[in-house]
PDB file of C-alpha atoms in Angstrom:
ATOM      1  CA  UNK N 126     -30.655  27.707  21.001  1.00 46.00           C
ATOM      2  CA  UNK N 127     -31.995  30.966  19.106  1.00 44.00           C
ATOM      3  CA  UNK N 128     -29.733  32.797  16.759  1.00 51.00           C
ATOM      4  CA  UNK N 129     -29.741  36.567  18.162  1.00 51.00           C
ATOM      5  CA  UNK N 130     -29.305  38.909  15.530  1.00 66.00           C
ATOM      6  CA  UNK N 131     -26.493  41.017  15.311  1.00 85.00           C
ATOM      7  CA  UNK N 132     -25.935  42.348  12.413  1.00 95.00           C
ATOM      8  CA  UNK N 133     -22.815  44.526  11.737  1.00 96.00           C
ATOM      9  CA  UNK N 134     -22.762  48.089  11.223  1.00 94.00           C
ATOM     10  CA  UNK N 135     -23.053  47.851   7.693  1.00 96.00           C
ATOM     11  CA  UNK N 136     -25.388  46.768   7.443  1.00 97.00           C
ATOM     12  CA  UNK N 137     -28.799  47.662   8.500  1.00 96.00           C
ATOM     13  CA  UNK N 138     -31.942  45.337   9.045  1.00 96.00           C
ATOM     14  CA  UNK N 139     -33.507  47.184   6.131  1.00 96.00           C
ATOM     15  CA  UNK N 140     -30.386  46.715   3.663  1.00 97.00           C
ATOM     16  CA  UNK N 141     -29.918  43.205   4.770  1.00 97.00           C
ATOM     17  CA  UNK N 142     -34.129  42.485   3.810  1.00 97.00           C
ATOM     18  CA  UNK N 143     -33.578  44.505   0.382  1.00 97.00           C
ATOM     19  CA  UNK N 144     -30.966  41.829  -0.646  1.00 97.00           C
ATOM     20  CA  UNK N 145     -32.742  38.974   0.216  1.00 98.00           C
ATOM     21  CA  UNK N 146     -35.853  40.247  -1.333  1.00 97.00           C
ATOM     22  CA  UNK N 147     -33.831  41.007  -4.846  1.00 96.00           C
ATOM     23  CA  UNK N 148     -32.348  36.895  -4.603  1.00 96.00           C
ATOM     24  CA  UNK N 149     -36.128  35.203  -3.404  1.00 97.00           C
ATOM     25  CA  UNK N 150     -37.389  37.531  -6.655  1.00 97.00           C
ATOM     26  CA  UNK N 151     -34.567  36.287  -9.077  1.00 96.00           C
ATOM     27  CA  UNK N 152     -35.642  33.093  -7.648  1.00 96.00           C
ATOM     28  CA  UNK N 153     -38.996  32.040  -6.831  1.00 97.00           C
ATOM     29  CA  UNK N 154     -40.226  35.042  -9.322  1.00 95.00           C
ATOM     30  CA  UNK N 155     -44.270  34.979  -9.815  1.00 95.00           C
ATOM     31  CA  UNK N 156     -44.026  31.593  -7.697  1.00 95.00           C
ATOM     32  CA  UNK N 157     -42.488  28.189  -6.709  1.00 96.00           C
ATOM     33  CA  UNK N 158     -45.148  26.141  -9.271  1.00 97.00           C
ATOM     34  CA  UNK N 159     -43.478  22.712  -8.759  1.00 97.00           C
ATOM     35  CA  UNK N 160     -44.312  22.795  -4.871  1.00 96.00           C
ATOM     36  CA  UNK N 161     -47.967  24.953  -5.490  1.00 95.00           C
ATOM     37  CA  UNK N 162     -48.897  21.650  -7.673  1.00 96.00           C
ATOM     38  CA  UNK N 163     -47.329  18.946  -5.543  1.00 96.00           C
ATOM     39  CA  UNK N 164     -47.342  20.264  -2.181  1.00 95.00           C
ATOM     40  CA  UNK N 165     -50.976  21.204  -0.522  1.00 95.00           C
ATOM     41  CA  UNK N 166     -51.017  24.676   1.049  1.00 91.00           C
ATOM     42  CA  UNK N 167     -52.049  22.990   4.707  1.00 92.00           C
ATOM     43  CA  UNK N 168     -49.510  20.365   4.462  1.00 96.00           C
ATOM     44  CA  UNK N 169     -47.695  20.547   7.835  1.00 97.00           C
ATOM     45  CA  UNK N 170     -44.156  19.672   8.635  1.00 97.00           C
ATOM     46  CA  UNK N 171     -40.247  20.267   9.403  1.00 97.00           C
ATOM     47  CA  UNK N 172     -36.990  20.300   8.217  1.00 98.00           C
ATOM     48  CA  UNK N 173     -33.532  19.372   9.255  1.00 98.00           C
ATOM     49  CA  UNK N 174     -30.372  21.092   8.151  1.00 98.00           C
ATOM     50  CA  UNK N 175     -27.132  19.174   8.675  1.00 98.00           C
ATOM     51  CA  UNK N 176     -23.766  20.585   8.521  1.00 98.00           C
ATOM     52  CA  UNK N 177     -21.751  17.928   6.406  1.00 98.00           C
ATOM     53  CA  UNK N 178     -18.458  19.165   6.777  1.00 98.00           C
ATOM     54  CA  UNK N 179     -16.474  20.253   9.859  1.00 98.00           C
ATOM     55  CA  UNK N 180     -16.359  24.204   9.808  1.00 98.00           C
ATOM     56  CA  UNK N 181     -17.644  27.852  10.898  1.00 98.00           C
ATOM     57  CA  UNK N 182     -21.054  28.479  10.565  1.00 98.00           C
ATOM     58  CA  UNK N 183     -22.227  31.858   9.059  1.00 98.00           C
ATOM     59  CA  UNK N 184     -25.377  32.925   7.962  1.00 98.00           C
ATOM     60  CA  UNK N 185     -28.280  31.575  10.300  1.00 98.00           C
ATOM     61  CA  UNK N 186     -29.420  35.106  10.733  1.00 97.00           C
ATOM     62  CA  UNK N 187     -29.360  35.328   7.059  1.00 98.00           C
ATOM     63  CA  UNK N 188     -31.117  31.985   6.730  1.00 98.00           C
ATOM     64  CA  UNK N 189     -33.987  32.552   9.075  1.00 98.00           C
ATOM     65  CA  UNK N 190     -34.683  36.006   7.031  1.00 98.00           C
ATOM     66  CA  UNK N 191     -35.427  33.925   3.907  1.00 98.00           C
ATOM     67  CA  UNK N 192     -37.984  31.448   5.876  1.00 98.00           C
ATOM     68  CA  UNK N 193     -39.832  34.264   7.075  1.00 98.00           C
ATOM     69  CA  UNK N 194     -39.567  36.690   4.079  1.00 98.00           C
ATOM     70  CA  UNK N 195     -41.549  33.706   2.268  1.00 98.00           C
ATOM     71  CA  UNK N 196     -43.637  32.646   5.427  1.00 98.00           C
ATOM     72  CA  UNK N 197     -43.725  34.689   8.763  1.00 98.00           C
ATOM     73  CA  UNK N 198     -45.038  31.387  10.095  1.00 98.00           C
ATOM     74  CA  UNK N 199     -41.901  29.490   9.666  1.00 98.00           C
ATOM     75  CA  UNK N 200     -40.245  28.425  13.214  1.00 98.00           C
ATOM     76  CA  UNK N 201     -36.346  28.274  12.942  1.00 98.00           C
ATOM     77  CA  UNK N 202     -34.866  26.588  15.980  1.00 98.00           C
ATOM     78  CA  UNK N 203     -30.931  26.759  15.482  1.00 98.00           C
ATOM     79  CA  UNK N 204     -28.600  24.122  17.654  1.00 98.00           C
ATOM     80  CA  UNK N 205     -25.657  27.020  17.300  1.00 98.00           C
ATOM     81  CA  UNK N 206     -25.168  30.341  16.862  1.00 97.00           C
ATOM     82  CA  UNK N 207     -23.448  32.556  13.695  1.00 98.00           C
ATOM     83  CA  UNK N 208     -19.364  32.024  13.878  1.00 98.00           C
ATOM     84  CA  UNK N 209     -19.499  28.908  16.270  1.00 98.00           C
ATOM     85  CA  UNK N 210     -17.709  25.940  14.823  1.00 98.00           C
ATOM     86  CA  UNK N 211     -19.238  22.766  13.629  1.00 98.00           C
ATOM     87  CA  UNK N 212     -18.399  19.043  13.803  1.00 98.00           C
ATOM     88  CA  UNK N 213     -19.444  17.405  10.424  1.00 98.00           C
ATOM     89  CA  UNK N 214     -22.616  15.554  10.429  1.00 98.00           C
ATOM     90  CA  UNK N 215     -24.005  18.028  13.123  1.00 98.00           C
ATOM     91  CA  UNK N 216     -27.697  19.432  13.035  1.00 98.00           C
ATOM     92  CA  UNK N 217     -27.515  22.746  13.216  1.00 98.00           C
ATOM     93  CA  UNK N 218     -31.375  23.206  13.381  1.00 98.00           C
ATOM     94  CA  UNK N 219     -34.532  22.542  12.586  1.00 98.00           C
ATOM     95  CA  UNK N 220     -37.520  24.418  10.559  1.00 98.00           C
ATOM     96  CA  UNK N 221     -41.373  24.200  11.338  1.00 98.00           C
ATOM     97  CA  UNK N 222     -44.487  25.246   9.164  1.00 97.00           C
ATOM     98  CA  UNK N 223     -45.869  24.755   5.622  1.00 97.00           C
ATOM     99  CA  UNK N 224     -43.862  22.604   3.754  1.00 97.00           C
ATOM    100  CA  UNK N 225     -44.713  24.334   0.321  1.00 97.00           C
ATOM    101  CA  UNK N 226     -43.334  27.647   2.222  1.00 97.00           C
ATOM    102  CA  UNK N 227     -40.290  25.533   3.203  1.00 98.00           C
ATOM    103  CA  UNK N 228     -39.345  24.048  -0.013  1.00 98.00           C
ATOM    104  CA  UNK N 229     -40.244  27.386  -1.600  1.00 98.00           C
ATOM    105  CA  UNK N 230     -36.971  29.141   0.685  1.00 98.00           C
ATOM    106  CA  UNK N 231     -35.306  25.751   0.887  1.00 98.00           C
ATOM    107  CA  UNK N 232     -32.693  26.693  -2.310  1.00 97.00           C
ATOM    108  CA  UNK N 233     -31.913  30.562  -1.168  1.00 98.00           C
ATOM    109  CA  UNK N 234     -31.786  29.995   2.639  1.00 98.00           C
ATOM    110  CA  UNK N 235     -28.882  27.251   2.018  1.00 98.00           C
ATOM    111  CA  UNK N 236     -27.149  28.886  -1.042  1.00 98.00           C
ATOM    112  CA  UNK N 237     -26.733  31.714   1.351  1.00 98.00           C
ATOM    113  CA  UNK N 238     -25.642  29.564   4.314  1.00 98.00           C
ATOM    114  CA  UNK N 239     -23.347  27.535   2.325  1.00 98.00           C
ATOM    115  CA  UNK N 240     -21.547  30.717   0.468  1.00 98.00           C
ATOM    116  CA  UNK N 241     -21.210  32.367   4.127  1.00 98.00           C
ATOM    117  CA  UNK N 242     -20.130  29.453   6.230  1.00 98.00           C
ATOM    118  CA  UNK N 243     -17.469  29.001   3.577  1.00 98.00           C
ATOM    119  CA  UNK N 244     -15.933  32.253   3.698  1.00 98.00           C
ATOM    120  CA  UNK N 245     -15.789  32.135   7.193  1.00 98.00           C
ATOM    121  CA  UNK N 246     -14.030  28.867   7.484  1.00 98.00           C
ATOM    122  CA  UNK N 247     -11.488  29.963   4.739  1.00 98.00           C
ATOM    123  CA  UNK N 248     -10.613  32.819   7.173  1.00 98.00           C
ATOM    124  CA  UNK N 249     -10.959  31.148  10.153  1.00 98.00           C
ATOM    125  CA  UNK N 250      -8.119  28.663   9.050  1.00 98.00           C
ATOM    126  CA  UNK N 251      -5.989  31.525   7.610  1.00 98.00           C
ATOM    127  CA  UNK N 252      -6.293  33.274  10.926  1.00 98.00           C
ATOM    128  CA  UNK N 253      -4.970  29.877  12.675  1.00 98.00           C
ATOM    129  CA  UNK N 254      -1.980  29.659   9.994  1.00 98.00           C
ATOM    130  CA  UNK N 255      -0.843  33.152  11.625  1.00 98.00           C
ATOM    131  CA  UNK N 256      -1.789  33.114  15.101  1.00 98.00           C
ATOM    132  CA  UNK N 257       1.861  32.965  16.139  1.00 97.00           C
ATOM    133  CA  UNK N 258       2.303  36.624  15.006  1.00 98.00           C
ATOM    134  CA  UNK N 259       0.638  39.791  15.728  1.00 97.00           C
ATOM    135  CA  UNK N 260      -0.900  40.296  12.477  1.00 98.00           C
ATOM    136  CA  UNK N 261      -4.708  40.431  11.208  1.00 98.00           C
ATOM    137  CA  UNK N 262      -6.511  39.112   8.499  1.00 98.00           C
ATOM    138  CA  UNK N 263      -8.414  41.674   5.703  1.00 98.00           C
ATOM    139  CA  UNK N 264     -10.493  41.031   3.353  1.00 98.00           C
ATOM    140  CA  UNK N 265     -11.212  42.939  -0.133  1.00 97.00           C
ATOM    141  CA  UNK N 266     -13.700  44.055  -2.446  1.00 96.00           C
ATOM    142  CA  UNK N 267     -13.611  41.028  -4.172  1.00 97.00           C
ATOM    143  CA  UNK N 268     -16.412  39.796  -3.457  1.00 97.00           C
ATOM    144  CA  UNK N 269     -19.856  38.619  -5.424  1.00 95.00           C
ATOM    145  CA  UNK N 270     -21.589  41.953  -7.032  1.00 94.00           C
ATOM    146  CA  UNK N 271     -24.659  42.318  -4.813  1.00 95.00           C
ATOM    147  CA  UNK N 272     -23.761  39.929  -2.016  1.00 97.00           C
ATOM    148  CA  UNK N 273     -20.634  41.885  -0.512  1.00 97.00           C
ATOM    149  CA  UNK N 274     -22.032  43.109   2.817  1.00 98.00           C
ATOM    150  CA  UNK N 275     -22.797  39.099   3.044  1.00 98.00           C
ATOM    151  CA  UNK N 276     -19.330  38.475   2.104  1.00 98.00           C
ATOM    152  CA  UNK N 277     -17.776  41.024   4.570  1.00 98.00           C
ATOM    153  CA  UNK N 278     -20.190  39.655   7.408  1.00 98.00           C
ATOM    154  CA  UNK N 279     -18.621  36.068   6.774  1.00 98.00           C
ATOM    155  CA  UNK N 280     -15.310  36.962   7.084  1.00 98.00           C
ATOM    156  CA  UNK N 281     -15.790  39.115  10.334  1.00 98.00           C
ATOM    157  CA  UNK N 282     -17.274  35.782  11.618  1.00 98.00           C
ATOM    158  CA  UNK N 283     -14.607  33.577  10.694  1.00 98.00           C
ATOM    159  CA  UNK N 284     -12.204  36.032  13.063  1.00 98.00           C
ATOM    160  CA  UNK N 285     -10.936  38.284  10.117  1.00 98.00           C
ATOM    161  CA  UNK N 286     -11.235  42.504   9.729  1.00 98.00           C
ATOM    162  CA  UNK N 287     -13.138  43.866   7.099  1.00 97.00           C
ATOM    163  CA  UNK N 288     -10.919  46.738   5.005  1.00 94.00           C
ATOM    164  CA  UNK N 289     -13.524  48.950   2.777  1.00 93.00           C
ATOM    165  CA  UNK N 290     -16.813  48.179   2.200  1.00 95.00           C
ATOM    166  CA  UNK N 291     -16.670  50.214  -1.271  1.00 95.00           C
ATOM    167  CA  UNK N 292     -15.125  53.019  -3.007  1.00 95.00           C
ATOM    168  CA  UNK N 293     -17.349  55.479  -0.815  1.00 94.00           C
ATOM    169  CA  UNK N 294     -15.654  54.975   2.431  1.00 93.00           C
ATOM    170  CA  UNK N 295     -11.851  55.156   2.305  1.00 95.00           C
ATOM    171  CA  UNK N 296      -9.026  56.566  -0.168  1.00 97.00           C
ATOM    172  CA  UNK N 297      -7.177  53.348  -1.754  1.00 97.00           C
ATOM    173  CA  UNK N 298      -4.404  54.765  -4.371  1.00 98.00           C
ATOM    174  CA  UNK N 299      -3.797  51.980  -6.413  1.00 96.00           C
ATOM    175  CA  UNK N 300      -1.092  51.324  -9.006  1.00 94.00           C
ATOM    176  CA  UNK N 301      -3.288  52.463 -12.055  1.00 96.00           C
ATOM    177  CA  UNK N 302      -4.268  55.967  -9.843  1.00 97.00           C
ATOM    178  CA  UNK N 303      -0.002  56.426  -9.241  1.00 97.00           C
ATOM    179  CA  UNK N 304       0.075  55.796 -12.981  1.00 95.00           C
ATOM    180  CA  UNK N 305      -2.388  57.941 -13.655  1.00 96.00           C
ATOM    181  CA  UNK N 306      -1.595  61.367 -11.987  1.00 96.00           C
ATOM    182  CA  UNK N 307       2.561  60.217 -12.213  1.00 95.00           C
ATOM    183  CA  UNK N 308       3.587  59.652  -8.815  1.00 96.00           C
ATOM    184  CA  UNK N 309       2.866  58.611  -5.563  1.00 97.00           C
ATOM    185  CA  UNK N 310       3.429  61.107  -3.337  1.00 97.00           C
ATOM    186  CA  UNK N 311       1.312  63.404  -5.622  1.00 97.00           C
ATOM    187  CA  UNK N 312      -1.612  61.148  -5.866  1.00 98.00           C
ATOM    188  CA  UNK N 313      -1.624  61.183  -1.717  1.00 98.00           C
ATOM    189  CA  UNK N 314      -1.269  64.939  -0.936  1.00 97.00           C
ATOM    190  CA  UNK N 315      -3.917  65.529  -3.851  1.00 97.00           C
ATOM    191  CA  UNK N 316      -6.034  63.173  -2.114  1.00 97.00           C
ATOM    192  CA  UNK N 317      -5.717  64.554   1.316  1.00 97.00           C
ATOM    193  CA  UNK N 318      -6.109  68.312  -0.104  1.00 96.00           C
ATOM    194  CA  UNK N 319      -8.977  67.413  -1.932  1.00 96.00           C
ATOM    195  CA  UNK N 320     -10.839  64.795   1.036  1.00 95.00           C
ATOM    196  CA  UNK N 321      -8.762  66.025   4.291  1.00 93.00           C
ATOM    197  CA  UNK N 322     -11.134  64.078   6.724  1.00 89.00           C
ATOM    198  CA  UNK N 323     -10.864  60.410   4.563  1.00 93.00           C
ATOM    199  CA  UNK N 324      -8.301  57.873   5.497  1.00 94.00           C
ATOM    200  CA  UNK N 325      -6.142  57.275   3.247  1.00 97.00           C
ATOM    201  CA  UNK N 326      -4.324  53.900   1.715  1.00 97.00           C
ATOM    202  CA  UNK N 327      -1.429  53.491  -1.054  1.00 98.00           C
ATOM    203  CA  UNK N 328      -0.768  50.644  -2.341  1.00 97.00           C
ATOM    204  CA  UNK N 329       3.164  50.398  -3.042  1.00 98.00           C
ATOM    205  CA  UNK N 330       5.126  47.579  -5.128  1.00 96.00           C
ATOM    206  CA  UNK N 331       8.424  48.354  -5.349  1.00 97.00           C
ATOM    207  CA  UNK N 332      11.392  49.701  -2.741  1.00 97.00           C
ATOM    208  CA  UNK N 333      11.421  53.180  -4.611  1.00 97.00           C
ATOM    209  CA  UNK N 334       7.735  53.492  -4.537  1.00 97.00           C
ATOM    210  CA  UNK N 335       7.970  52.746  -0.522  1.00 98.00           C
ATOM    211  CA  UNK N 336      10.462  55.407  -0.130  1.00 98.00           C
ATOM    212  CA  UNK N 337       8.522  57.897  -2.032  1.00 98.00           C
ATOM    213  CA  UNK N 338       5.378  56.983   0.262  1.00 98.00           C
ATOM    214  CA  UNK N 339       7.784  57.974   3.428  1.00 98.00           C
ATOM    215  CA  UNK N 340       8.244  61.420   2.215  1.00 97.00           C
ATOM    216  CA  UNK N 341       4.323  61.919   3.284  1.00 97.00           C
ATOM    217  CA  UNK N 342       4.261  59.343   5.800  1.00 97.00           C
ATOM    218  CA  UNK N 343       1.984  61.695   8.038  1.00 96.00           C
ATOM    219  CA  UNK N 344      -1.059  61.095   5.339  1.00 97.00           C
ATOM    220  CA  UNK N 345      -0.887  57.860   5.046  1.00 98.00           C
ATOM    221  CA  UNK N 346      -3.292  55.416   7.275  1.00 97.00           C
ATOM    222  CA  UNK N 347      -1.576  52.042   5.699  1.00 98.00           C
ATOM    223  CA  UNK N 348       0.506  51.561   3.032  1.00 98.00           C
ATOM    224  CA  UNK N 349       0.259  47.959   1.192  1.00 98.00           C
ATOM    225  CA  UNK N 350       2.620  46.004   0.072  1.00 98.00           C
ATOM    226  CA  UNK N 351       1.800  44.318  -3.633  1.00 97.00           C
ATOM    227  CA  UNK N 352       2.996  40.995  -4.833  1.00 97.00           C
ATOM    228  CA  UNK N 353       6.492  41.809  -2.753  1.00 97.00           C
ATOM    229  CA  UNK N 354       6.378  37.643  -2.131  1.00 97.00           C
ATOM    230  CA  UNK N 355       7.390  34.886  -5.088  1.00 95.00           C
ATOM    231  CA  UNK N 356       7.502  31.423  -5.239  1.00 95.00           C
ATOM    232  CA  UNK N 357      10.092  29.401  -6.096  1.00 95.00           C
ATOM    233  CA  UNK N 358      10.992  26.493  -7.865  1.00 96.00           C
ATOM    234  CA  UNK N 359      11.116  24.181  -5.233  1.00 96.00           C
ATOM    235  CA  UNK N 360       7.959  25.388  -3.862  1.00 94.00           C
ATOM    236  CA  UNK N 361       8.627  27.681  -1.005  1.00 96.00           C
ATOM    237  CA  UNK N 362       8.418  30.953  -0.407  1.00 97.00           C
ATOM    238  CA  UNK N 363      11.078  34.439  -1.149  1.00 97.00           C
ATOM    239  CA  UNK N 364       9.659  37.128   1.229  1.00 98.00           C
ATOM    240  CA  UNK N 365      12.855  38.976   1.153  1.00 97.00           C
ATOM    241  CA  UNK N 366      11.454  41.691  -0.381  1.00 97.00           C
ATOM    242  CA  UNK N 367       8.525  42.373   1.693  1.00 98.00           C
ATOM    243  CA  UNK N 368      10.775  41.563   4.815  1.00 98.00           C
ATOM    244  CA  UNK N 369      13.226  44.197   3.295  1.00 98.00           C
ATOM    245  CA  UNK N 370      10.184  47.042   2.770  1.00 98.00           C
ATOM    246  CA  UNK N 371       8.574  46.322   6.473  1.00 98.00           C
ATOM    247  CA  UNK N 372      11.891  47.114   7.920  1.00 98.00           C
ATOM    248  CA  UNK N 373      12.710  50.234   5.862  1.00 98.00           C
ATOM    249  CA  UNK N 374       8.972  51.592   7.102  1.00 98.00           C
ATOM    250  CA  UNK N 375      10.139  50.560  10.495  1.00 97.00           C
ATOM    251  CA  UNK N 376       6.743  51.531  11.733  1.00 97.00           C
ATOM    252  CA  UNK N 377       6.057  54.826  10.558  1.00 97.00           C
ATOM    253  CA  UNK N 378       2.699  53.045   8.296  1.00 98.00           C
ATOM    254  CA  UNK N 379       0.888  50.496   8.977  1.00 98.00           C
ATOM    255  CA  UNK N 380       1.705  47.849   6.877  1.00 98.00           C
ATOM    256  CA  UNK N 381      -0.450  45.286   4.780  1.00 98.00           C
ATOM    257  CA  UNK N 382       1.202  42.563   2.746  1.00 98.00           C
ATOM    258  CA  UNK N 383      -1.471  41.783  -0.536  1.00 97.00           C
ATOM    259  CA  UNK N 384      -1.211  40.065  -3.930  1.00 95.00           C
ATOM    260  CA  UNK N 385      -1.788  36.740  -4.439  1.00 93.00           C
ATOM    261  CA  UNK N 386      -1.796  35.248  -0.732  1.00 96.00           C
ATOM    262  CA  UNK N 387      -2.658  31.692   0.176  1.00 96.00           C
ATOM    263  CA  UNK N 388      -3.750  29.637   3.379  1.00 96.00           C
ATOM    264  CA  UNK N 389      -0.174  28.129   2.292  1.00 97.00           C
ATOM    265  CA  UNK N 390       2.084  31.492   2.139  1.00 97.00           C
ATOM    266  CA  UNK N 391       0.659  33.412   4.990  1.00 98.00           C
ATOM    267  CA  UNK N 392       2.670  32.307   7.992  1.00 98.00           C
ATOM    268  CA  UNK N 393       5.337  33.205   5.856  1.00 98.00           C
ATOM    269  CA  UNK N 394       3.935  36.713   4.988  1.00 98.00           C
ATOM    270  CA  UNK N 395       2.984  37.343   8.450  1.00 98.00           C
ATOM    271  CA  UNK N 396       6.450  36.798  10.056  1.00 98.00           C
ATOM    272  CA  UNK N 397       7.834  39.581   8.091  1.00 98.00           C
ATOM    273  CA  UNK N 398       6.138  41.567  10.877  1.00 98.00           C
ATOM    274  CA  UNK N 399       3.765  43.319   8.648  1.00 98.00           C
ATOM    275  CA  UNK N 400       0.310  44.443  10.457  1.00 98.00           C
ATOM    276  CA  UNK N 401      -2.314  42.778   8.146  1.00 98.00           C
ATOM    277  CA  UNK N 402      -2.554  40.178   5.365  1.00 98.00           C
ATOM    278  CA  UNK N 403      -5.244  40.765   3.254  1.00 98.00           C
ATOM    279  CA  UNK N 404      -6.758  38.004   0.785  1.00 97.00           C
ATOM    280  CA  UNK N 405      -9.161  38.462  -2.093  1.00 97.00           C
ATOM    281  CA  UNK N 406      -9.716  34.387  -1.976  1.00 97.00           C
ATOM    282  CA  UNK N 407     -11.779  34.560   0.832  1.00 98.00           C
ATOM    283  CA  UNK N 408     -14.534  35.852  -0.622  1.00 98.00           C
ATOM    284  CA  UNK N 409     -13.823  35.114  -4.749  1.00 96.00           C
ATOM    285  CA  UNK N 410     -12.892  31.575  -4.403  1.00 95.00           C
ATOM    286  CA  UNK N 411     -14.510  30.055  -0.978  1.00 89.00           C
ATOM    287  CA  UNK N 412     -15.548  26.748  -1.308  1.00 95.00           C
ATOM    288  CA  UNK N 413     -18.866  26.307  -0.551  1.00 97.00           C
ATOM    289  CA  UNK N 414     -19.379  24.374   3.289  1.00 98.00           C
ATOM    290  CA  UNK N 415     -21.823  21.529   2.794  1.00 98.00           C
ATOM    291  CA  UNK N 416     -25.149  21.841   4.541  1.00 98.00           C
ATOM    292  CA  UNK N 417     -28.090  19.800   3.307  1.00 98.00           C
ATOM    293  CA  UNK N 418     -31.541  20.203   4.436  1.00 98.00           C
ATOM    294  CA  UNK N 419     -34.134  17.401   4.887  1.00 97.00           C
ATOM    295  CA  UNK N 420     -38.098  17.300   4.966  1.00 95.00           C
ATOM    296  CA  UNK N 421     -40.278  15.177   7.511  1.00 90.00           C
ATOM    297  CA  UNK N 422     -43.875  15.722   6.468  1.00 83.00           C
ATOM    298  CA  UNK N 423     -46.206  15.344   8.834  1.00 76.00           C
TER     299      UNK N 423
END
């Protein structure tokens, strides 16, 4: 099965090759000397990569990039396809051509399959804990400096919504803004005289603050909810707060419950009825899936 490329919106084919070059530079530098002095340049052969653990794949497209960045000879012949999910111990394809060039991309091409296919089974299962509700799962810009379009790409194929890419694209009014220029509702209809065409977000975390963002209501594209859930002693979970703010909105924004959220708390957050949950974990604490990649020299 080939791996067609579709790469989202942002990010373009020539973005996408400008990261990879920075990481194979930061990487194999002036050159791989440990393979130039072991490995003979005509030495012939493939590779297997195995998926060891049960989850979504991300990143072939990402993968194959590497292999042919360092080698335009390199075959990659993929099993599945970017956001399918995988049975552990599965091959998920196999790699052709020099073996130096192989073992040269071998480290970057799984780093960045491994960092990608775990983000997108962390949001994969969160969007499983909530698919009782009608509610969507965001990330943030939490994500690693330099690999964030990556990042965003993973979650998008693990079934989640990307919110932002950076602080280019969208008006977020955060608490240290509000503190800032002393109030909510003047921080939004500053922003929308000053950018009138930008969406704009506010994020909100207390019952006065969401009353003050309903007096300009009309400006507002979603107002989120901050650290309005707490856990207890015994473990579960006090939404009573965000239930309470979701109902005094009654609609009017478009809600997003954030702060703090876990695979564990977001059925719980979702059936508040707010719109989205959105999780910085996703992408700042994903473990990384298990792939491994093996060599058959011919």
């Amino acid at each position: 099965m080939s791996n067609h490329e579709q790469l989202p919106h942002y990010l373009p084919s020539r973005q996408l090759e400008q990261i990879l070059q920075g990481a194979l530079q930061e990487d194999v530098g002036t050159g791989d000397i440990t393979s130039q002095i072991l490995v003979p340049e005509y030495h012939q052969g493939w590779a297997t990569l195995l998926m060891r653990e049960s989850g979504v794949i991300a990143g072939l497209t990402v993968a194959q990039r590497v292999f042919h960045l360092v080698d335009p000879a390199i075959q990659c012949n993929w099993t599945v396809n970017d956001g399918d999910r995988v049975l552990a111990d599965s091959i998920i394809g196999v790699v052709t051509g020099a073996m130096r060039s192989i073992l040269t991309a071998e480290r970057m091409a799984l780093n960045l399959l491994q960092r990608m296919s775990g983000i997108a089974t962390a949001t994969a299962k969160m969007v499983a804990s909530v698919r009782d509700y009608p509610v969507r799962i965001r990330d943030t810009r939490k994500t690693a400096p330099g690999l964030r379009l990556l990042d965003k790409w993973s979650v998008l194929l693990g079934g989640g919504t990307n919110h932002r890419i950076g602080l280019f694209d969208r008006i977020l009014i955060k608490d240290n803004h509000i503190e800032v220029v002393g109030g909510l509702a003047e921080s939004v209809q500053r922003a929308s005289n000053q950018l009138p065409g930008y969406l704009i977000d506010v994020e909100a975390r207390t019952m006065a603050e969401v009353t003050e963002a309903l007096s300009v209501a009309s400006m507002i594209d979603a107002l989120l909810l901050d650290n309005m859930t707490t856990t207890r002693p015994d473990g579960s979970y006090d939404c009573s707060r965000l239930k309470q703010a979701v109902d005094c909105i009654a609609g009017r924004i478009t809600t997003e419950a954030t702060g703090g959220i876990t695979l564990e708390s977001a059925p719980f957050i979702a059936a508040t009825g707010v719109n989205y949950i959105s999780c910085g974990a996703l992408t700042h604490s994903a473990h990384a899936t298990d792939i491994s990649l093996s060599v058959d020299p011919l």
